[in-house]
Coordinates of C-alpha atoms in Angstrom, one line a residue:
M10 CA 16.0 2.2 -24.7
G11 CA 14.8 5.5 -22.8
K12 CA 11.3 6.9 -23.1
H13 CA 13.3 9.8 -24.9
F14 CA 14.6 7.5 -27.6
L15 CA 11.3 4.5 -28.3
A16 CA 11.3 4.7 -32.7
A17 CA 9.2 6.6 -34.2
V18 CA 7.7 3.5 -36.4
L19 CA 6.9 2.3 -31.8
L20 CA 5.5 5.7 -31.2
N21 CA 3.6 6.3 -33.9
R22 CA 1.8 2.1 -33.4
L23 CA 1.3 3.4 -30.0
A24 CA -0.8 6.4 -30.4
A25 CA -3.2 4.5 -33.2
I26 CA -3.6 1.7 -30.6
R27 CA -4.7 4.7 -27.8
D28 CA -6.8 6.0 -30.6
G29 CA -9.1 3.6 -31.2
L30 CA -9.7 3.2 -27.4
P31 CA -13.3 3.5 -26.7
G32 CA -13.9 6.9 -25.3
A33 CA -13.1 10.1 -25.9
P34 CA -10.0 10.9 -26.2
T35 CA -8.0 13.2 -23.4
T36 CA -7.2 16.6 -24.3
G37 CA -5.4 19.6 -23.0
S38 CA -2.3 18.8 -20.1
T39 CA -1.9 15.7 -18.1
A40 CA -1.6 17.5 -15.6
V41 CA -5.3 18.6 -14.7
Q42 CA -7.0 14.7 -15.6
P43 CA -7.8 12.9 -12.9
A44 CA -6.6 10.2 -11.2
V45 CA -7.1 5.9 -12.9
P46 CA -8.3 2.9 -11.2
V47 CA -6.2 0.3 -12.1
S48 CA -8.6 -2.2 -13.1
G49 CA -12.5 -3.2 -12.9
T50 CA -14.6 -1.8 -15.5
D51 CA -12.0 0.9 -15.9
D52 CA -9.3 -1.4 -17.8
V53 CA -9.5 1.5 -20.8
L54 CA -8.5 4.6 -18.8
F55 CA -6.0 2.9 -17.0
L56 CA -4.7 1.7 -20.8
R57 CA -5.5 5.0 -21.7
A58 CA -3.7 6.8 -19.1
F59 CA -0.5 4.4 -19.6
L60 CA -0.1 5.6 -22.9
D61 CA -0.1 9.0 -22.8
V62 CA 2.5 8.8 -19.7
V63 CA 3.9 6.7 -23.0
L64 CA 3.9 9.8 -25.4
D65 CA 3.7 12.3 -23.5
K66 CA 7.2 13.4 -25.7
H67 CA 5.2 12.3 -29.1
D68 CA 2.0 14.6 -27.9
D69 CA 4.3 17.3 -27.2
R70 CA 2.8 17.5 -23.5
Y71 CA 5.3 16.3 -21.6
D72 CA 5.6 17.5 -18.1
Y73 CA 6.5 17.2 -14.1
P74 CA 2.8 15.5 -14.0
S75 CA 3.9 12.8 -16.7
Y76 CA 7.1 12.5 -16.2
T77 CA 5.8 11.0 -12.5
A78 CA 2.8 9.3 -13.6
L79 CA 1.0 10.8 -11.4
R80 CA -2.3 9.7 -13.7
L81 CA -0.8 6.4 -12.9
L82 CA -0.8 6.0 -8.7
T83 CA -2.9 8.4 -7.5
H84 CA -6.8 8.6 -6.5
P85 CA -8.9 10.9 -5.4
V86 CA -8.0 11.1 -1.6
P87 CA -10.8 10.4 1.5
D88 CA -12.7 13.2 2.5
D89 CA -11.4 11.6 5.7
W90 CA -8.0 12.9 7.2
R91 CA -7.6 9.1 8.7
A92 CA -8.4 7.2 5.2
A93 CA -6.6 9.8 3.6
L94 CA -3.2 8.6 6.2
R95 CA -3.9 5.6 5.0
S96 CA -4.4 5.9 1.7
R97 CA -0.6 7.8 2.1
D98 CA 0.6 5.3 4.0
E99 CA -0.2 2.1 2.1
L100 CA 0.7 3.8 -1.3
L101 CA 3.7 5.2 -0.2
L102 CA 5.1 1.4 1.5
L103 CA 4.6 0.4 -2.4
L104 CA 7.1 2.7 -4.1
L105 CA 9.6 2.2 -1.6
A106 CA 9.0 -1.3 -0.7
D107 CA 9.5 -1.2 -5.4
L108 CA 12.8 0.5 -5.3
V109 CA 14.1 -1.6 -2.9
R110 CA 14.1 -4.5 -5.1
F111 CA 14.8 -3.1 -7.8
E112 CA 18.0 -1.0 -5.8
Q113 CA 18.5 -5.1 -5.2
G114 CA 18.3 -6.8 -8.5
A115 CA 21.5 -4.4 -9.3
L116 CA 23.6 -6.8 -7.0
T117 CA 22.6 -10.1 -9.2
D118 CA 23.9 -10.8 -12.1
T119 CA 20.8 -10.0 -14.3
P120 CA 19.5 -6.0 -13.2
T121 CA 16.7 -4.6 -14.2
N122 CA 16.7 -2.3 -16.9
P123 CA 17.6 0.5 -16.4
H124 CA 21.1 -0.4 -15.6
D125 CA 23.9 1.4 -16.4
M126 CA 25.5 2.7 -14.2
P127 CA 25.1 -0.3 -11.6
P128 CA 25.6 1.4 -8.2
S129 CA 28.0 -0.5 -5.7
P130 CA 26.5 -2.9 -3.8
E131 CA 27.5 -0.3 -0.9
L132 CA 25.7 2.2 -2.7
V133 CA 22.4 -0.7 -2.6
G134 CA 23.0 -1.1 1.1
K135 CA 22.8 2.5 2.2
R136 CA 19.9 3.1 -0.4
A137 CA 18.6 0.0 1.3
R138 CA 18.7 1.5 4.6
L139 CA 17.4 4.9 4.0
A140 CA 14.3 3.5 2.5
V141 CA 13.8 2.2 5.4
R142 CA 13.6 4.8 8.0
V143 CA 11.2 6.6 5.7
M144 CA 9.1 2.8 6.0
E145 CA 9.1 2.9 8.9
A146 CA 6.2 5.6 10.6
A147 CA 4.0 4.0 7.7
A148 CA 4.7 0.6 8.2
L149 CA 4.0 0.6 12.2
R150 CA 0.6 2.9 11.2
V151 CA -0.7 0.3 8.9
L152 CA 0.8 -3.5 9.3
P153 CA -0.7 -6.1 11.4
A154 CA 1.7 -5.6 14.7
G155 CA 4.9 -6.9 14.7
T156 CA 5.8 -7.0 10.8
V157 CA 8.0 -4.0 11.7
D158 CA 11.2 -4.9 13.8
P159 CA 13.6 -2.1 13.1
A160 CA 16.4 -4.0 14.3
A161 CA 15.7 -6.9 11.0
V162 CA 13.9 -5.1 8.4
V163 CA 17.8 -3.2 6.7
A164 CA 18.9 -5.1 3.5
V165 CA 22.6 -6.7 4.1
P166 CA 23.7 -7.1 0.4
G167 CA 26.4 -10.2 0.6
R168 CA 23.9 -11.9 3.3
T169 CA 20.3 -11.7 2.9
P170 CA 18.9 -10.8 -0.6
A171 CA 16.3 -8.2 0.0
G172 CA 15.0 -6.2 2.5
L173 CA 11.9 -8.1 5.3
L174 CA 10.0 -4.8 5.0
A175 CA 10.0 -4.7 1.6
A176 CA 9.8 -7.7 0.8
E177 CA 6.9 -8.3 3.5
I178 CA 5.3 -5.7 1.6
L179 CA 5.3 -6.8 -1.5
R180 CA 4.5 -10.6 -0.8
A181 CA 1.3 -9.1 0.1
A182 CA 0.4 -6.9 -2.9
T183 CA -2.6 -7.4 -5.1
A184 CA -2.0 -8.3 -9.2
E185 CA -3.6 -4.8 -9.5
Q186 CA -0.9 -3.4 -7.0
E187 CA 2.4 -4.8 -9.2
L188 CA 1.0 -3.5 -12.1
M189 CA 0.4 -0.3 -10.8
L190 CA 4.0 0.2 -10.0
S191 CA 5.8 -2.1 -13.7
A192 CA 3.3 0.8 -15.5
S193 CA 4.4 3.7 -13.4
V194 CA 8.0 4.2 -13.9
Q195 CA 9.0 5.2 -17.3
P196 CA 13.0 6.5 -17.3
V197 CA 13.4 9.1 -20.3
Y198 CA 17.0 7.3 -20.1
V199 CA 19.3 3.9 -19.4
L200 CA 20.4 5.1 -16.1
H201 CA 20.3 2.5 -13.0
D202 CA 19.5 6.5 -10.4
E203 CA 16.9 7.8 -12.1
Y204 CA 14.2 5.0 -11.3
L205 CA 15.2 5.9 -8.1
F206 CA 14.7 9.8 -9.2
L207 CA 11.3 8.7 -9.9
R208 CA 10.5 7.0 -7.3
T209 CA 11.5 9.9 -4.3
L210 CA 9.0 11.7 -6.7
Q211 CA 6.5 9.8 -6.4
S212 CA 6.5 9.7 -2.8
F213 CA 7.0 12.7 -2.2
E214 CA 3.6 13.7 -4.3
T215 CA 1.7 10.8 -2.5
T216 CA 2.7 12.6 1.1
F217 CA 1.3 16.4 -0.3
G218 CA -1.7 14.7 -0.8
F219 CA -2.6 14.0 2.3
M220 CA -1.4 17.4 3.8
S221 CA -3.6 18.9 1.2
A222 CA -6.7 16.1 2.7
A223 CA -5.9 17.1 6.3
L224 CA -5.1 20.6 5.6
A225 CA -8.5 20.8 4.1
A226 CA -10.4 18.9 7.1
A227 CA -8.5 21.7 10.0
V228 CA -10.5 24.2 7.8
R229 CA -13.4 21.8 8.4
Q230 CA -13.1 21.9 12.0
M231 CA -12.5 25.7 12.4
D232 CA -15.5 26.0 10.8
A233 CA -17.1 23.8 13.6
E234 CA -15.2 25.8 15.8
R235 CA -13.7 22.3 17.3
A236 CA -10.7 24.6 17.2
Q237 CA -8.3 22.3 19.6
E238 CA -9.5 19.6 16.8
A239 CA -8.0 21.5 14.0
A240 CA -4.6 21.8 16.4
D241 CA -4.1 18.2 15.9
L242 CA -5.3 18.4 11.9
V243 CA -2.1 20.5 11.8
G244 CA 0.4 18.9 14.0
T245 CA -0.3 15.1 12.1
V246 CA 0.6 16.5 9.2
A247 CA 4.0 18.5 10.9
D248 CA 4.5 14.7 12.1
V249 CA 4.3 13.5 8.1
L250 CA 6.4 15.9 6.7
R251 CA 9.3 15.3 9.5
E252 CA 8.9 11.8 8.8
S253 CA 9.4 12.5 5.1
L254 CA 12.3 14.2 5.3
P255 CA 14.7 11.1 5.1
L256 CA 13.0 11.4 1.0
F257 CA 16.0 13.3 0.7
S258 CA 18.7 11.4 2.2
L259 CA 17.6 8.9 0.1
L260 CA 17.3 11.5 -3.0
A261 CA 21.0 12.5 -2.1
T262 CA 22.6 9.2 -2.5
M263 CA 21.4 10.3 -6.2
R264 CA 25.1 10.8 -8.2
P265 CA 25.4 13.6 -10.0
Q266 CA 26.9 12.4 -12.8
A267 CA 23.4 10.3 -13.5
F268 CA 21.2 12.9 -12.3
Q269 CA 23.1 15.8 -14.7
T270 CA 23.2 12.5 -18.0
F271 CA 19.9 11.8 -17.8
R272 CA 18.2 15.1 -16.8
E273 CA 19.5 16.1 -20.1
F274 CA 16.5 14.6 -21.4
T275 CA 13.5 16.4 -18.8
E276 CA 13.6 19.0 -20.4
G277 CA 9.7 21.3 -19.6
A278 CA 9.2 18.6 -17.1
S279 CA 9.9 20.2 -13.3
A280 CA 9.3 20.4 -9.9
I281 CA 7.5 23.6 -9.7
Q282 CA 4.7 21.9 -11.8
S283 CA 4.0 20.5 -8.8
A284 CA 0.4 20.9 -7.9
G285 CA 0.2 18.6 -4.7
Y286 CA 3.2 21.0 -3.5
K287 CA 1.0 24.1 -4.5
A288 CA -2.3 22.7 -2.5
F289 CA -0.9 22.0 0.6
E290 CA 1.2 25.6 0.8
S291 CA -1.9 27.4 -0.5
L292 CA -3.9 25.3 2.7
C293 CA -1.6 27.0 4.8
S294 CA -3.0 30.6 3.9
T295 CA -3.1 32.1 0.9
P296 CA 0.2 33.1 -1.4
A297 CA 1.1 36.5 -1.9
L298 CA -0.2 38.2 -5.2
A299 CA 3.0 38.0 -6.2
R300 CA 4.3 35.1 -6.2
L301 CA 0.6 33.2 -7.7
D302 CA 1.0 36.0 -10.8
S303 CA 4.8 33.8 -10.7
S304 CA 5.7 30.9 -12.6
A305 CA 5.1 28.8 -9.5
Y306 CA 1.5 29.0 -10.0
T307 CA 0.9 29.5 -13.2
S308 CA 3.0 26.1 -14.0
V309 CA 0.0 25.0 -11.6
P310 CA -3.5 26.7 -13.0
G311 CA -6.2 24.8 -10.9
V312 CA -4.2 25.5 -7.8
R313 CA -4.2 29.1 -8.9
A314 CA -7.5 29.2 -9.6
R315 CA -8.7 27.6 -6.7
V316 CA -7.0 30.1 -4.3
L317 CA -8.7 33.3 -6.8
D318 CA -11.7 32.2 -6.7
G319 CA -11.4 32.8 -2.3
Q320 CA -10.0 28.8 -0.7
A321 CA -10.4 29.2 3.0
T322 CA -7.5 28.8 4.3
V323 CA -6.1 27.4 7.8
Q324 CA -4.8 30.7 8.1
G325 CA -7.5 33.0 7.3
T326 CA -10.0 30.9 8.6
W327 CA -7.9 30.9 12.2
H328 CA -7.8 35.2 12.1
D329 CA -11.6 34.8 11.7
L330 CA -13.4 33.2 14.1
I331 CA -10.5 35.7 16.3
A332 CA -11.6 38.8 15.1
R333 CA -15.5 36.9 16.0
R334 CA -14.2 36.3 19.0
R335 CA -14.9 32.9 19.2
L336 CA -11.2 31.1 19.9
N337 CA -10.6 31.0 23.5
P338 CA -7.2 31.7 23.8
A339 CA -6.4 28.2 24.7
D340 CA -7.1 26.4 21.7
D341 CA -5.2 30.2 19.8
A342 CA -2.7 28.4 21.8
A343 CA -2.7 25.4 20.4
L344 CA -3.4 26.1 16.9
R345 CA -0.3 28.3 17.4
A346 CA 1.9 25.9 18.6
A347 CA 0.2 23.1 15.5
A348 CA 1.3 26.3 12.4
D349 CA 4.8 26.4 14.3
R350 CA 6.1 23.6 14.5
L351 CA 4.4 23.0 10.7
E352 CA 6.6 26.0 9.9
S353 CA 9.8 24.4 11.3
V354 CA 9.8 21.2 9.0
H355 CA 8.9 23.2 6.1
Q356 CA 11.4 25.4 6.9
R357 CA 13.8 22.7 7.4
W358 CA 12.8 21.1 4.3
K359 CA 12.7 24.3 1.6
Q360 CA 16.6 23.9 3.4
T361 CA 17.5 20.1 2.4
H362 CA 15.8 20.2 -0.8
Y363 CA 18.0 23.5 -1.5
R364 CA 21.0 22.2 -0.7
M365 CA 20.3 19.0 -2.3
A366 CA 19.9 21.3 -6.1
V367 CA 23.6 23.1 -5.3
R368 CA 25.3 19.9 -5.0
M369 CA 23.1 18.0 -8.1
I370 CA 23.0 20.7 -10.6
G371 CA 25.2 24.2 -9.0
E372 CA 23.8 27.7 -10.3
R373 CA 22.6 26.0 -13.8
S374 CA 19.1 26.2 -15.0
G375 CA 15.7 24.0 -13.7
T376 CA 14.4 21.3 -15.8
G377 CA 10.6 23.0 -17.1
Y378 CA 12.9 26.1 -18.3
T379 CA 12.8 27.4 -14.2
Q380 CA 15.8 28.9 -13.0
G381 CA 17.0 26.0 -10.7
V382 CA 18.6 26.9 -7.8
P383 CA 18.3 30.1 -7.9
Y384 CA 14.9 30.2 -7.4
L385 CA 15.6 27.5 -4.8
S386 CA 17.4 29.8 -3.0
A387 CA 14.6 33.2 -3.7
V388 CA 11.5 31.6 -1.5
L389 CA 13.5 30.0 1.6
D390 CA 12.6 33.2 3.2
N391 CA 8.1 32.4 2.4
R392 CA 6.5 31.1 4.8
L393 CA 3.3 29.0 5.3
F394 CA 1.9 31.5 8.0
P395 CA 3.1 35.0 7.3
A396 CA 2.9 37.5 9.7
P397 CA -0.9 39.0 9.8
H398 CA 0.0 42.6 8.8
R399 CA 1.9 40.6 5.7
Q400 CA -0.4 38.0 4.7
S401 CA -2.6 39.1 1.2
T402 CA -5.6 39.8 1.0
L403 CA -7.1 38.9 -2.0
V404 CA -9.1 37.3 -0.3
G405 CA -10.6 37.4 3.2

């Protein structure tokens, strides 16, 4: 029936169950709570986090992290960027394979809830193809050789019961991963397309987590005067962000009527509250004071605090190497080329986001008490790596 419409008697009962769990209760916004493991000695932590997601509206702390159930999905990102990339790839594959499974459920006589406004077989096929476009690069990195066959992985409604790539991924999923997948989708309404919306947002968030880890590693490499390795990392971030661009094409298959219906019940949750995206952005260069004092960063106080505390950035460390004459021309050129690649992909990312928002909501205000499309329009000219004379001098 949708999280927004759960009966008060059920919500009170669930809250009482949560209150009876051992350990300290959760306090404050879900945005600042750490991620939890799914199994083992931390079963109680997982149950508490799950109930926090279900009860967020009841608790009057509903926000973007609780709507997307990020605590049930994300875990501390490894410092080693290769391990971080593998973790991102594995989670992305699970999320999108589950989405393909859900979409294809609409082709049966008993589709999975939420089931209102089911898609046509043609739309299901299109969504499966777009999901696989995003999955292929990650699958090639982490799945056994030969698993990915671009000619055969896509579902064909009426001919194959499931996308072969999605089926292969889910067949290998552990019981804990299946629990994570089922617990991490808590739609507010009963429209089919909200499942797509949630899984796409979660896929972006796991990508942001890797990008932040890789940029932090790039800063450490520059501190160690290994600028070429840092340039390679920045280039990898550009590549992974580029791989994620088809997620917008997937999201664009969401029908505007469906989105405008269920978003009525998402007030209080907005992607402007994405700490993952702001962490990525603020590791490229220190945001200007005006942006730090805007809702873009006051909505993510943890990230803002790290910036104000003097967080090192790629651009700041890069320029420090130049000032200390510790960077040779070849390494400087490599860093510049990698930063330009990331900047270019990010501009495409923002433009695509803006165009999709215009299509979905026009000039309406955004959820989470934000300005929506006007906000996206206003930040189109922002740069990850601003020219030196425009860079904030908040930190060195």
